[in-house]
Coordinates of C-alpha atoms in Angstrom, one line a residue:
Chain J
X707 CA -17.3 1.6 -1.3
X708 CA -14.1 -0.1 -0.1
X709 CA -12.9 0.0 3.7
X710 CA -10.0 -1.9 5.0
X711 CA -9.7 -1.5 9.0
X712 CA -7.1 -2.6 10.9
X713 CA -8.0 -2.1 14.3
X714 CA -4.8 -2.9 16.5
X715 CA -2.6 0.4 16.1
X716 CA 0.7 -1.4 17.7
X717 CA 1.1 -4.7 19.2
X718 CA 4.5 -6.0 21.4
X719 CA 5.5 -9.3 21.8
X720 CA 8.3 -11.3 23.3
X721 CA 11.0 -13.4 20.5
X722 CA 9.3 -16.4 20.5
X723 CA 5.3 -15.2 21.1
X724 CA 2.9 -16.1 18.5
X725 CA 0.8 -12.9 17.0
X726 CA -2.3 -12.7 14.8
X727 CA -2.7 -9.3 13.0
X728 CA -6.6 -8.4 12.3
X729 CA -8.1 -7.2 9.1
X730 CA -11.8 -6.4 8.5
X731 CA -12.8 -5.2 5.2
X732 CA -16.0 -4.2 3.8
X733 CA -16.8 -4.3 -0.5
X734 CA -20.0 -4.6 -2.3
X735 CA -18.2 -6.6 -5.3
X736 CA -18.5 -10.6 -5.1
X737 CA -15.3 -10.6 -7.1
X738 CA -12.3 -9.2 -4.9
X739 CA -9.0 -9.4 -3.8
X740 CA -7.1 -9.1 -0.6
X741 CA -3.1 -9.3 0.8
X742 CA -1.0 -8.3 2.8
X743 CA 1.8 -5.9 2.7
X744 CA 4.9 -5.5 5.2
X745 CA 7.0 -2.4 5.4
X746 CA 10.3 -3.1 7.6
X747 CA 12.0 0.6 9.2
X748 CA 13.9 0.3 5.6
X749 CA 10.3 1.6 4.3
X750 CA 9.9 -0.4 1.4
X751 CA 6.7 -2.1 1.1
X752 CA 7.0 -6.1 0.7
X753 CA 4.3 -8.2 -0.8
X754 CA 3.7 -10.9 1.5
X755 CA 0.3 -12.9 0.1
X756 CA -2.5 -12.5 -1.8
X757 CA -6.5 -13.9 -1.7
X758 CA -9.3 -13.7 -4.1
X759 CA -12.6 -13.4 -3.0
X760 CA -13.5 -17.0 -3.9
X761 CA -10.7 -18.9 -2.4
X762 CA -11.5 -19.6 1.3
X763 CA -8.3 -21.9 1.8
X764 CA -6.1 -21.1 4.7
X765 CA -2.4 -20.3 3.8
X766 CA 0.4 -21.4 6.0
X767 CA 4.2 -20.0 4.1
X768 CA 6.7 -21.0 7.1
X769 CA 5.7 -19.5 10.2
X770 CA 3.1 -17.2 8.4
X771 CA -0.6 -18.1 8.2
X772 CA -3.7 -16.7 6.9
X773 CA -7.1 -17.1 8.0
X774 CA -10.1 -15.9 5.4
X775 CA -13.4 -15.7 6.6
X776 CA -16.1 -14.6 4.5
X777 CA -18.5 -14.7 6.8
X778 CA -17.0 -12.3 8.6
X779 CA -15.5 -10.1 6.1
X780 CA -11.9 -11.1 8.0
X781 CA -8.5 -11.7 6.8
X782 CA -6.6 -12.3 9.8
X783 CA -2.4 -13.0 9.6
X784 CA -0.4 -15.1 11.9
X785 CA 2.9 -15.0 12.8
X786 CA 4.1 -17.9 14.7
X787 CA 7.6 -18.0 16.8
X788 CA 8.0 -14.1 15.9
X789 CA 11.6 -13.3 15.7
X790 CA 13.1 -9.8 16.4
X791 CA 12.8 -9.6 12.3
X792 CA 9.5 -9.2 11.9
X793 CA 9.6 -5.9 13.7
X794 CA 7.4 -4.1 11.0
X795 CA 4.1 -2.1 10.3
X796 CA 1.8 -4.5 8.3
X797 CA -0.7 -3.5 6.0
X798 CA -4.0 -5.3 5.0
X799 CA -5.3 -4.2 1.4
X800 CA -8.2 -4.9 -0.7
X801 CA -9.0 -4.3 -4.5
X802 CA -12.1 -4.8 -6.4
X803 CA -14.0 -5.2 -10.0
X804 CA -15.1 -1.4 -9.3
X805 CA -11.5 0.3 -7.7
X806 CA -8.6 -1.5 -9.0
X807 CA -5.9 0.4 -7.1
X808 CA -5.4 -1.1 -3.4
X809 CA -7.3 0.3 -0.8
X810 CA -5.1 0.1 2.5
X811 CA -5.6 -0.4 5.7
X812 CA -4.4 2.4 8.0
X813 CA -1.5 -0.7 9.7
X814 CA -0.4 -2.2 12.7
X815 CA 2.4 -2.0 13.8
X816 CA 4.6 -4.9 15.6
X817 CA 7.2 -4.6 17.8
X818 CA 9.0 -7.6 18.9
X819 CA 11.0 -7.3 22.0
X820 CA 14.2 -9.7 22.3
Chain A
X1237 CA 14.4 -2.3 -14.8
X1238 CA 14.7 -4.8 -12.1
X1239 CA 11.8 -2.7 -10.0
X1240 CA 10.0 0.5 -9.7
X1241 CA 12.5 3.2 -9.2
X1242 CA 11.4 6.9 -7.7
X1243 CA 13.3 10.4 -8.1
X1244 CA 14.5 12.1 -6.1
X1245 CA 15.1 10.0 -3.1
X1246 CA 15.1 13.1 -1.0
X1247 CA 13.4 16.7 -1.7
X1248 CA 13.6 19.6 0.3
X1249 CA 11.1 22.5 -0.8
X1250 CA 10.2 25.7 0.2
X1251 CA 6.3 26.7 0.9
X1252 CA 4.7 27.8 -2.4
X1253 CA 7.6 26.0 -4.8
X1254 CA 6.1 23.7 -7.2
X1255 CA 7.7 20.2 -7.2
X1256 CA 7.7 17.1 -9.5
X1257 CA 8.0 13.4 -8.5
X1258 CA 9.1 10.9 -10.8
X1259 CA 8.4 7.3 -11.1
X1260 CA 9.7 4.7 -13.4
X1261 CA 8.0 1.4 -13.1
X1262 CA 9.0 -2.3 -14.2
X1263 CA 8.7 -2.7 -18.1
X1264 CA 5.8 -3.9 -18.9
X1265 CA 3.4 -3.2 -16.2
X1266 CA 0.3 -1.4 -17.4
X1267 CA -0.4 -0.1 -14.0
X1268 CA 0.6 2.5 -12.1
X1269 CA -0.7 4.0 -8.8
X1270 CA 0.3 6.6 -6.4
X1271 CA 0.0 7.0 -2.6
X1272 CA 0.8 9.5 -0.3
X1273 CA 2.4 8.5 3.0
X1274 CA 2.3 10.9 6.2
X1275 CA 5.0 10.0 8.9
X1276 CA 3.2 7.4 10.9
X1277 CA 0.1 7.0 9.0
X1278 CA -1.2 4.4 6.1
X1279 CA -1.1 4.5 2.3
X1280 CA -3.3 7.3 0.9
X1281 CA -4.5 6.6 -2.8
X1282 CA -3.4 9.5 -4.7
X1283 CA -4.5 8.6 -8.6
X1284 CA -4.1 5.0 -10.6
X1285 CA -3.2 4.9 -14.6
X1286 CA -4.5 1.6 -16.5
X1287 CA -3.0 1.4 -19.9
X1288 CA -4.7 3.8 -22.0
X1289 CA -8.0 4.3 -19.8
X1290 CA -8.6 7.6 -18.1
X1291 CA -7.0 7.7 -14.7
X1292 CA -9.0 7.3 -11.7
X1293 CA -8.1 10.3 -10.2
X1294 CA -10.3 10.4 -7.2
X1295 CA -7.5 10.3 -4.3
X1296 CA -6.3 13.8 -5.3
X1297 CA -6.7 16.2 -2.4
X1298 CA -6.4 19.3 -3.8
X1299 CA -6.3 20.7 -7.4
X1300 CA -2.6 21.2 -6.6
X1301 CA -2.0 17.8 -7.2
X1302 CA -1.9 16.5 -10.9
X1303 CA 0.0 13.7 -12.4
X1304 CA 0.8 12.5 -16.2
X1305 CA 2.1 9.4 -17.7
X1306 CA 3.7 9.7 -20.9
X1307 CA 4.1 7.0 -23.4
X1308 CA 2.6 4.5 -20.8
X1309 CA 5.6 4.0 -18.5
X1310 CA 7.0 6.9 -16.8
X1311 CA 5.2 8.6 -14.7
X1312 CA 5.3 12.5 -13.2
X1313 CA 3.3 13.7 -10.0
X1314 CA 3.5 17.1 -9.6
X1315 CA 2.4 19.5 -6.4
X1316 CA 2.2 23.1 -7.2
X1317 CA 1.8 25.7 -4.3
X1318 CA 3.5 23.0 -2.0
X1319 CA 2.2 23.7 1.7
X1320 CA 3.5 22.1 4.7
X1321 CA 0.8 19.5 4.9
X1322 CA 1.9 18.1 2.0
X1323 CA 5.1 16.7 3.4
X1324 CA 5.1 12.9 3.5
X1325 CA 6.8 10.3 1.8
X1326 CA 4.9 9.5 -2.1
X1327 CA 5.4 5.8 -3.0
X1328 CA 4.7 4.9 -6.4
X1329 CA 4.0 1.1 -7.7
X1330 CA 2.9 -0.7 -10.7
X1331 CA 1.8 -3.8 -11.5
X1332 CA 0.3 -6.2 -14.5
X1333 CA -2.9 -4.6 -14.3
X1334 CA -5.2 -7.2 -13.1
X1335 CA -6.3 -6.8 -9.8
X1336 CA -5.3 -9.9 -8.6
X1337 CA -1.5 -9.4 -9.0
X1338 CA 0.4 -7.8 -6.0
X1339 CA 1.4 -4.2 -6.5
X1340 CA 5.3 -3.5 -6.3
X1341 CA 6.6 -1.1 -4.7
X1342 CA 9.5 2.0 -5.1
X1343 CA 11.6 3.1 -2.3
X1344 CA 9.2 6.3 -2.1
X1345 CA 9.9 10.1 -2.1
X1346 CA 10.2 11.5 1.3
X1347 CA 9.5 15.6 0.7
X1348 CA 9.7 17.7 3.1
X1349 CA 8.0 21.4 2.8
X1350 CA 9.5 24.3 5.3

């Protein structure tokens, strides 16, 4: 069975503070996928990466950055300089060979402070 | 269309009125999934349509829920019997169908049962 587990309910910063968001998930496939999702107070879910299963490569897109560890079942997301705009709750997600449709995370959410 | 599009926006329902949710997703995405949002929660995985497979209907809480998609595009959730519980916002997405494509998202329904 799939299980995606954000731990951290709600995380502040201060503009400026970098911020890593946790994800743990747990699959039996070998073949499986991962991302991350951002929904702003607007409430529209944004696509922000994906990750397959057999591509361990760390992702850095601007001031975003992804860490994949296998061996750990982890895939953690960075935000570096976090600006008033990230202000969002941030969903981890994870499909598989045996449930296609996403399996969320329950989110975190981050506040950053001016 | 330019992305998935939900209907209504808004709905307002009395306890025990039946309602129906509709969700139009980008041409030519084979998949379609449903998730049920409660205020300040996660995604809840409601059902997910694959072409012309049988829907994996597993996320349904209650034989109230049922959904249909006609023709392979649109699709209709409908709650019968609504109860309070079942007020939350229902976001439908679609995407290509593999499971390593992102999902997209619609704007969501937000109903509200009094």
């Amino acid at each position: 069975a799939q299980k995606v587990t954000q731990a951290q309910t709600e995380i502040s910063v201060v503009e400026k503070e970098d911020v890593t968001l946790d994800c743990v998930y747990e699959t039996r496939d070998t073949t499986y996928y991962l991302f991350w999702y951002k929904q702003p107070p607007s409430g529209e879910l944004v696509f922000l990466i994906r990750r397959n299963s057999f591509d361990e490569q760390n992702e850095i897109s601007g001031r975003y950055s992804w860490n994949f560890q296998k061996s750990t079942s982890s895939f953690n997301f960075t935000i570096t300089a976090s600006q008033v705009v990230d202000s969002a709750v941030y969903f981890c997600a994870l499909s598989d060979t045996g449930r296609r449709a996403l399996t969320f995370g329950s989110g975190t959410r981050l506040q950053v402070q001016p | 269309g330019a992305g998935v599009s939900q209907s209504p926006s808004n709905k307002v329902t009395e306890k025990g009125k039946d309602v129906e949710l509709r969700c139009d997703p980008i041409s030519g995405h084979t998949a379609l999934y449903w998730y049920r949002q409660r205020l300040g929660q996660g995604l809840e995985f409601l059902i997910y349509f694959q072409g012309n497979s049988a829907p994996d209907k597993s996320g349904l809480p209650s034989d109230r829920f049922s959904a249909e998609r006609t023709g392979g595009s649109v699709s209709t959730l409908t709650i019968q019997r609504t109860q309070q519980e079942d007020s939350a916002v229902y976001l439908c997405a679609s995407s290509t169908g593999h499971p390593n494509t992102e999902a997209f998202f619609g704007q969501g329904t937000r109903l509200t049962v009094v």
